[in-house]
Each structure stands twice: as structure tokens, then as C-alpha cells.
């Protein structure tokens, strides 16, 4: 449901089509319709832009539900983790739009991390009876390492 709402927010903002290159493809790069409004550039990544469009319509709570909660998979696989960690590192290292956005909403960003940690520990607590002690410890250790790594990337690449 939340991803459908996010898609609606994303598609309802005319600037989305600028980022996707629709006016440039239809009318060419020199057309008046192909010019980016102030504060937006072709270098904005789609993941961050979708979060911004949700924020613009639903505010902080909607953004938390979209980016913090709804993207968590029901069942986690190692492949899932690898794809998500690589995407998160990419955003922190290469996306200027993401870094600027996180800098503007830092407290909400930290709230999302806290909520994800609560969900992880809740899931581990309810599933702990079917998991061995080393599996739980490895999961907590891995999640902590990922959180520290992503936090370091945010600090290193913080906008000046």
C-alpha cells in the first residue's frame, strides 16, 4: 500500500518527468519545457526523489512509513542484504541529492534507523526460539557493522 502511495506521489510531481528526461526526449534539450527549476538538477537520483515527493505530500510520518518501514522485506536473504547495502553505500558515496536531503532531514533519518533497529530486535526476539544463539549474534553483529559503515559514509561525504 505504501509503495503504491509513494508511486502516486512520485508520478504526481511534474518535476519527476524532468528527472526522467521525458521533456528532453520529446522536445529536445533546448526547449523551454526541458529546463530544470531552481534547486533541481538532472543529477538527482530517483530513490531520493521518490522520498522527497512522499515528504512533500505526506510529511515526516509518511516519509518514515515509506522509506523506513515499507521497504523492509518480510523475509531477509543474504542476496537482499547485499543489494540493499550496496545501494545504500552508493547513495551515500555518489548521490549529491541524497546527501543534501539527509542533511536537511537528519532527525527523521535517525528516527528511521532507530525504528529499523527496533523491528530487527523484535523480529529476532520472536524468531529466537527457532534460531541458534550464534545466528542471532551474527545477525546483530552484521546489522551493527552495516549501520556503522553507512554512518561513516554519511559523515565522510557530508555536504559542506
Coordinates of N, CA and C in Angstrom, one line a residue:
X1 N 0.8 -1.2 0.0 CA 0.0 0.0 0.0 C 0.9 1.3 0.0
X2 N 1.9 1.3 0.9 CA 2.7 2.5 1.0 C 3.5 2.7 -0.3
X3 N 4.0 1.6 -0.9 CA 4.7 1.8 -2.1 C 3.9 2.3 -3.3
X4 N 2.6 1.9 -3.3 CA 1.6 2.4 -4.2 C 1.4 3.9 -4.0
X5 N 1.3 4.3 -2.7 CA 1.1 5.7 -2.4 C 2.4 6.5 -2.8
X6 N 3.6 5.9 -2.6 CA 4.8 6.6 -3.0 C 4.9 6.8 -4.5
X7 N 4.5 5.8 -5.2 CA 4.5 5.9 -6.7 C 3.5 7.0 -7.1
X8 N 2.4 7.1 -6.5 CA 1.4 8.2 -6.8 C 2.0 9.5 -6.5
X9 N 2.7 9.7 -5.4 CA 3.4 10.9 -5.1 C 4.4 11.3 -6.1
X10 N 5.2 10.3 -6.5 CA 6.3 10.4 -7.4 C 5.7 10.8 -8.8
X11 N 4.7 10.2 -9.3 CA 4.2 10.5 -10.6 C 3.4 11.8 -10.7
X12 N 2.9 12.2 -9.5 CA 2.0 13.4 -9.5 C 2.9 14.7 -9.5
X13 N 4.1 14.6 -9.3 CA 5.0 15.8 -9.3 C 5.6 16.0 -10.7
X14 N 5.3 17.1 -11.4 CA 5.7 17.3 -12.8 C 7.3 17.3 -12.9
X15 N 8.0 17.6 -11.8 CA 9.4 17.6 -11.9 C 10.0 16.1 -12.1
X16 N 9.2 15.1 -11.7 CA 9.6 13.8 -11.9 C 9.9 13.5 -13.4
X17 N 9.1 14.0 -14.2 CA 9.3 13.8 -15.7 C 10.5 14.5 -16.2
X18 N 10.9 15.6 -15.6 CA 12.1 16.3 -15.9 C 13.3 15.4 -15.6
X19 N 13.3 14.8 -14.4 CA 14.4 14.0 -14.0 C 14.5 12.7 -14.8
X20 N 13.3 12.2 -15.2 CA 13.3 11.0 -16.1 C 13.7 11.3 -17.5
X21 N 13.7 12.6 -17.9 CA 14.1 13.0 -19.2 C 13.0 13.0 -20.3
X22 N 11.8 13.0 -19.8 CA 10.7 13.0 -20.8 C 10.6 14.2 -21.7
X23 N 10.6 15.4 -21.1 CA 10.6 16.6 -22.0 C 11.8 16.7 -22.9
X24 N 12.9 16.3 -22.4 CA 14.1 16.4 -23.2 C 14.0 15.4 -24.4
X25 N 13.4 14.2 -24.2 CA 13.2 13.3 -25.3 C 12.2 13.7 -26.3
X26 N 11.2 14.4 -25.8 CA 10.0 14.8 -26.7 C 10.4 16.1 -27.4
X27 N 10.9 17.1 -26.7 CA 11.1 18.4 -27.3 C 12.5 18.8 -27.5
X28 N 13.5 18.0 -27.0 CA 14.9 18.4 -27.1 C 15.4 19.1 -25.9
X29 N 16.7 19.1 -25.8 CA 17.3 19.7 -24.6 C 17.2 21.2 -24.5
X30 N 17.0 21.9 -25.6 CA 17.0 23.3 -25.7 C 15.6 23.9 -25.5
X31 N 14.6 23.1 -25.4 CA 13.2 23.5 -25.3 C 13.0 24.1 -23.9
X32 N 12.1 25.1 -23.8 CA 11.7 25.7 -22.5 C 11.1 24.7 -21.6
X33 N 10.5 23.6 -22.1 CA 9.9 22.6 -21.3 C 11.0 21.6 -20.7
X34 N 12.2 21.7 -21.2 CA 13.3 20.8 -20.7 C 14.2 21.5 -19.7
X35 N 13.9 22.7 -19.2 CA 14.7 23.4 -18.3 C 14.3 23.0 -16.8
X36 N 15.3 22.7 -16.0 CA 15.1 22.4 -14.6 C 14.8 23.6 -13.8
X37 N 13.8 23.5 -12.9 CA 13.6 24.6 -12.0 C 14.7 24.8 -11.0
X38 N 14.9 25.9 -10.4 CA 15.9 26.1 -9.4 C 15.9 25.1 -8.3
X39 N 17.0 24.6 -7.9 CA 17.1 23.6 -6.8 C 17.0 22.2 -7.2
X40 N 16.8 21.9 -8.5 CA 16.6 20.6 -9.0 C 17.6 20.4 -10.2
X41 N 18.2 19.3 -10.3 CA 19.1 19.0 -11.4 C 18.9 17.6 -12.0
X42 N 19.5 17.4 -13.1 CA 19.4 16.1 -13.7 C 20.2 15.1 -13.0
X43 N 21.0 15.5 -12.0 CA 21.8 14.6 -11.2 C 21.1 14.0 -10.0
X44 N 19.9 14.4 -9.8 CA 19.1 13.9 -8.7 C 18.8 12.4 -9.0
X45 N 19.0 11.5 -7.9 CA 18.7 10.1 -8.1 C 17.3 9.9 -7.9
X46 N 16.7 8.8 -8.5 CA 15.3 8.5 -8.4 C 14.9 8.1 -7.0
X47 N 15.7 7.3 -6.3 CA 15.4 6.8 -5.0 C 15.1 8.0 -4.1
X48 N 16.1 9.0 -4.1 CA 15.9 10.2 -3.2 C 14.7 11.0 -3.6
X49 N 14.5 11.1 -4.9 CA 13.4 12.0 -5.4 C 12.1 11.4 -5.0
X50 N 12.0 10.0 -5.0 CA 10.7 9.4 -4.6 C 10.5 9.8 -3.1
X51 N 11.5 9.7 -2.3 CA 11.4 10.1 -0.9 C 11.0 11.5 -0.7
X52 N 11.6 12.4 -1.5 CA 11.2 13.8 -1.4 C 9.7 14.1 -1.8
X53 N 9.3 13.4 -2.9 CA 7.9 13.6 -3.3 C 6.9 13.0 -2.2
X54 N 7.3 12.0 -1.5 CA 6.4 11.5 -0.4 C 6.4 12.5 0.7
X55 N 7.6 13.0 1.0 CA 7.7 14.0 2.1 C 6.9 15.2 1.8
X56 N 6.9 15.7 0.5 CA 6.2 16.9 0.1 C 4.6 16.7 0.3
X57 N 4.2 15.5 0.1 CA 2.7 15.2 0.2 C 2.3 14.7 1.6
X58 N 3.1 13.8 2.2 CA 2.7 13.2 3.4 C 3.5 13.6 4.7
X59 N 4.5 14.4 4.5 CA 5.3 14.9 5.6 C 6.2 13.8 6.2
X60 N 6.7 14.1 7.4 CA 7.6 13.2 8.1 C 7.1 11.9 8.3
X61 N 5.9 11.8 8.8 CA 5.3 10.4 9.1 C 5.2 9.6 7.9
X62 N 4.7 10.2 6.8 CA 4.6 9.4 5.5 C 5.9 9.0 5.0
X63 N 6.9 9.9 5.2 CA 8.3 9.5 4.8 C 8.8 8.4 5.6
X64 N 8.6 8.4 6.9 CA 9.1 7.3 7.8 C 8.4 6.0 7.4
X65 N 7.1 6.0 7.1 CA 6.4 4.8 6.7 C 6.9 4.3 5.4
X66 N 7.2 5.2 4.5 CA 7.7 4.8 3.1 C 9.1 4.3 3.2
X67 N 10.0 5.1 3.6 CA 11.4 4.8 3.5 C 12.0 4.0 4.7
X68 N 11.3 4.1 5.8 CA 11.8 3.4 6.9 C 11.2 2.0 7.2
X69 N 10.0 1.9 6.9 CA 9.3 0.7 7.3 C 8.8 -0.1 6.1
X70 N 8.2 0.5 5.1 CA 7.6 -0.3 4.0 C 8.7 -1.0 3.1
X71 N 9.9 -0.5 3.1 CA 10.9 -1.2 2.3 C 11.6 -2.4 2.9
X72 N 11.2 -2.7 4.1 CA 11.8 -3.8 4.8 C 11.1 -5.1 4.3
X73 N 11.9 -6.1 3.8 CA 11.3 -7.3 3.3 C 10.7 -8.2 4.5
X74 N 9.7 -9.0 4.1 CA 9.1 -9.9 5.1 C 10.1 -11.0 5.5
X75 N 10.9 -11.4 4.5 CA 11.9 -12.5 4.7 C 13.2 -11.9 4.2
X76 N 14.3 -12.0 4.9 CA 15.5 -11.5 4.5 C 16.5 -12.6 4.1
X77 N 17.1 -12.3 2.9 CA 18.1 -13.3 2.4 C 19.4 -12.5 2.3
X78 N 20.5 -13.3 2.2 CA 21.8 -12.6 2.1 C 21.9 -11.8 0.8
X79 N 21.2 -12.3 -0.3 CA 21.2 -11.5 -1.5 C 20.5 -10.2 -1.3
X80 N 19.4 -10.2 -0.6 CA 18.6 -9.0 -0.3 C 19.5 -8.0 0.5
X81 N 20.2 -8.5 1.5 CA 21.1 -7.7 2.3 C 22.2 -7.1 1.4
X82 N 22.8 -7.8 0.6 CA 23.9 -7.3 -0.3 C 23.4 -6.2 -1.2
X83 N 22.3 -6.4 -1.9 CA 21.8 -5.4 -2.8 C 21.4 -4.2 -2.0
X84 N 20.8 -4.3 -0.9 CA 20.4 -3.1 -0.1 C 21.6 -2.3 0.5
X85 N 22.6 -3.1 0.9 CA 23.9 -2.4 1.4 C 24.6 -1.7 0.3
X86 N 24.7 -2.3 -0.8 CA 25.4 -1.7 -2.0 C 24.6 -0.5 -2.4
X87 N 23.3 -0.5 -2.5 CA 22.5 0.6 -2.9 C 22.7 1.8 -1.8
X88 N 22.7 1.4 -0.6 CA 22.8 2.4 0.5 C 24.2 3.1 0.4
X89 N 25.3 2.3 0.2 CA 26.6 2.8 0.0 C 26.7 3.7 -1.2
X90 N 26.1 3.3 -2.3 CA 26.1 4.1 -3.5 C 25.5 5.5 -3.2
X91 N 24.3 5.5 -2.6 CA 23.6 6.7 -2.3 C 24.5 7.7 -1.5
X92 N 25.1 7.1 -0.5 CA 25.9 7.9 0.4 C 27.2 8.4 -0.3
X93 N 27.8 7.6 -1.1 CA 29.1 8.0 -1.8 C 28.9 8.8 -3.0
X94 N 27.8 8.5 -3.8 CA 27.8 9.1 -5.1 C 26.6 10.1 -5.4
X95 N 25.6 10.0 -4.5 CA 24.4 10.9 -4.8 C 24.4 12.2 -4.0
X96 N 24.7 13.2 -4.7 CA 24.7 14.5 -4.1 C 23.3 14.9 -3.6
X97 N 22.3 14.5 -4.3 CA 20.9 14.8 -3.9 C 20.6 14.1 -2.6
X98 N 21.0 12.8 -2.5 CA 20.7 12.1 -1.3 C 21.4 12.7 -0.1
X99 N 22.7 13.0 -0.2 CA 23.5 13.6 0.9 C 22.9 15.0 1.3
X100 N 22.4 15.8 0.4 CA 21.8 17.1 0.7 C 20.5 16.8 1.4
X101 N 19.7 15.9 0.9 CA 18.4 15.6 1.5 C 18.5 15.1 2.9
X102 N 19.4 14.1 3.2 CA 19.7 13.6 4.5 C 20.1 14.7 5.5
X103 N 20.9 15.6 5.0 CA 21.4 16.7 5.8 C 20.2 17.6 6.2
X104 N 19.2 17.7 5.4 CA 18.0 18.5 5.7 C 17.1 17.8 6.7
X105 N 17.0 16.5 6.6 CA 16.1 15.8 7.5 C 16.8 14.8 8.4
X106 N 17.9 15.3 9.0 CA 18.7 14.4 9.8 C 18.0 13.7 10.9
X107 N 17.2 14.5 11.6 CA 16.5 13.9 12.8 C 15.5 12.8 12.4
X108 N 14.8 13.0 11.3 CA 13.9 11.9 10.7 C 14.7 10.7 10.3
X109 N 15.8 11.0 9.6 CA 16.7 9.9 9.1 C 17.2 9.1 10.3
X110 N 17.5 9.7 11.4 CA 17.9 8.9 12.6 C 16.8 8.2 13.2
X111 N 15.6 8.8 13.2 CA 14.4 8.1 13.7 C 14.1 6.8 12.9
X112 N 14.3 6.9 11.6 CA 14.1 5.7 10.7 C 15.1 4.6 11.1
X113 N 16.4 5.0 11.4 CA 17.4 4.0 11.8 C 16.9 3.3 13.1
X114 N 16.5 4.1 14.0 CA 16.0 3.6 15.3 C 14.9 2.6 15.2
X115 N 13.9 3.0 14.3 CA 12.7 2.1 14.1 C 13.1 0.8 13.4
X116 N 14.1 0.9 12.5 CA 14.6 -0.3 11.9 C 15.2 -1.2 12.9
X117 N 16.0 -0.6 13.8 CA 16.7 -1.4 14.8 C 15.6 -2.1 15.7
X118 N 14.6 -1.4 16.1 CA 13.5 -2.0 16.9 C 12.8 -3.1 16.2
X119 N 12.6 -3.0 14.9 CA 12.0 -4.0 14.1 C 12.9 -5.2 14.1
X120 N 14.2 -5.0 13.8 CA 15.1 -6.1 13.8 C 15.2 -6.9 15.1
X121 N 15.3 -6.1 16.2 CA 15.3 -6.8 17.5 C 14.0 -7.5 17.8
X122 N 12.9 -6.9 17.4 CA 11.6 -7.5 17.6 C 11.5 -8.8 16.8
X123 N 12.0 -8.8 15.6 CA 12.0 -10.0 14.8 C 12.9 -11.1 15.3
X124 N 14.0 -10.7 15.8 CA 15.0 -11.6 16.4 C 14.4 -12.2 17.7
X125 N 13.7 -11.4 18.5 CA 13.1 -11.9 19.7 C 12.0 -12.9 19.5
X126 N 11.1 -12.6 18.5 CA 10.0 -13.5 18.2 C 10.5 -14.8 17.5
X127 N 11.6 -14.7 16.7 CA 12.1 -15.8 16.0 C 13.3 -16.5 16.7
X128 N 13.7 -16.0 17.8 CA 14.9 -16.5 18.5 C 14.7 -18.0 18.9
X129 N 13.5 -18.4 19.2 CA 13.4 -19.8 19.6 C 13.7 -20.8 18.4
X130 N 13.6 -20.3 17.2 CA 13.9 -21.2 16.0 C 15.3 -20.9 15.5
X131 N 16.0 -20.0 16.1 CA 17.4 -19.6 15.7 C 18.4 -20.0 16.8
X132 N 19.6 -20.4 16.3 CA 20.6 -20.7 17.3 C 21.2 -19.4 17.8
X133 N 21.8 -19.5 19.0 CA 22.5 -18.3 19.6 C 23.5 -17.6 18.7
X134 N 24.4 -18.4 18.0 CA 25.3 -17.8 17.1 C 24.7 -17.1 15.9
X135 N 23.5 -17.6 15.4 CA 22.8 -17.0 14.3 C 22.3 -15.6 14.8
X136 N 21.7 -15.5 15.9 CA 21.2 -14.2 16.5 C 22.4 -13.3 16.6
X137 N 23.4 -13.7 17.2 CA 24.6 -12.9 17.5 C 25.2 -12.4 16.2
X138 N 25.3 -13.3 15.2 CA 25.8 -12.9 13.9 C 24.9 -11.9 13.2
X139 N 23.6 -12.0 13.3 CA 22.7 -11.1 12.7 C 22.9 -9.7 13.4
X140 N 22.9 -9.7 14.7 CA 23.1 -8.4 15.4 C 24.4 -7.8 15.1
X141 N 25.5 -8.6 15.0 CA 26.8 -8.0 14.7 C 26.8 -7.5 13.3
X142 N 26.2 -8.2 12.3 CA 26.2 -7.8 10.9 C 25.4 -6.5 10.8
X143 N 24.2 -6.4 11.4 CA 23.4 -5.2 11.3 C 24.1 -4.0 11.9
X144 N 24.8 -4.2 13.0 CA 25.6 -3.2 13.7 C 26.7 -2.7 12.8
X145 N 27.4 -3.6 12.2 CA 28.5 -3.2 11.2 C 28.0 -2.4 10.1
X146 N 26.9 -2.9 9.5 CA 26.3 -2.1 8.4 C 25.9 -0.7 8.8
X147 N 25.3 -0.6 10.0 CA 24.8 0.7 10.5 C 26.1 1.6 10.7
X148 N 27.1 1.1 11.2 CA 28.3 1.9 11.5 C 29.0 2.3 10.1
X149 N 29.0 1.4 9.2 CA 29.6 1.7 7.9 C 28.8 2.7 7.2
X150 N 27.5 2.6 7.2 CA 26.7 3.7 6.5 C 26.8 5.0 7.2
X151 N 26.9 5.0 8.5 CA 27.0 6.2 9.2 C 28.4 6.9 8.9
X152 N 29.4 6.1 8.8 CA 30.7 6.7 8.4 C 30.7 7.3 7.0
X153 N 30.0 6.6 6.1 CA 29.9 7.1 4.8 C 29.2 8.4 4.8
X154 N 28.1 8.5 5.6 CA 27.4 9.8 5.7 C 28.3 10.9 6.2
X155 N 29.1 10.6 7.2 CA 30.0 11.6 7.8 C 31.1 12.1 6.8
X156 N 31.7 11.1 6.1 CA 32.8 11.4 5.2 C 32.3 12.3 4.0
X157 N 31.1 12.0 3.5 CA 30.5 12.6 2.3 C 29.5 13.7 2.6
X158 N 29.5 14.2 3.9 CA 28.5 15.2 4.3 C 28.7 16.5 3.4
X159 N 27.6 17.1 3.0 CA 27.8 18.3 2.2 C 28.4 19.4 3.0
X160 N 29.2 20.2 2.3 CA 29.9 21.3 3.0 C 29.2 22.6 2.9

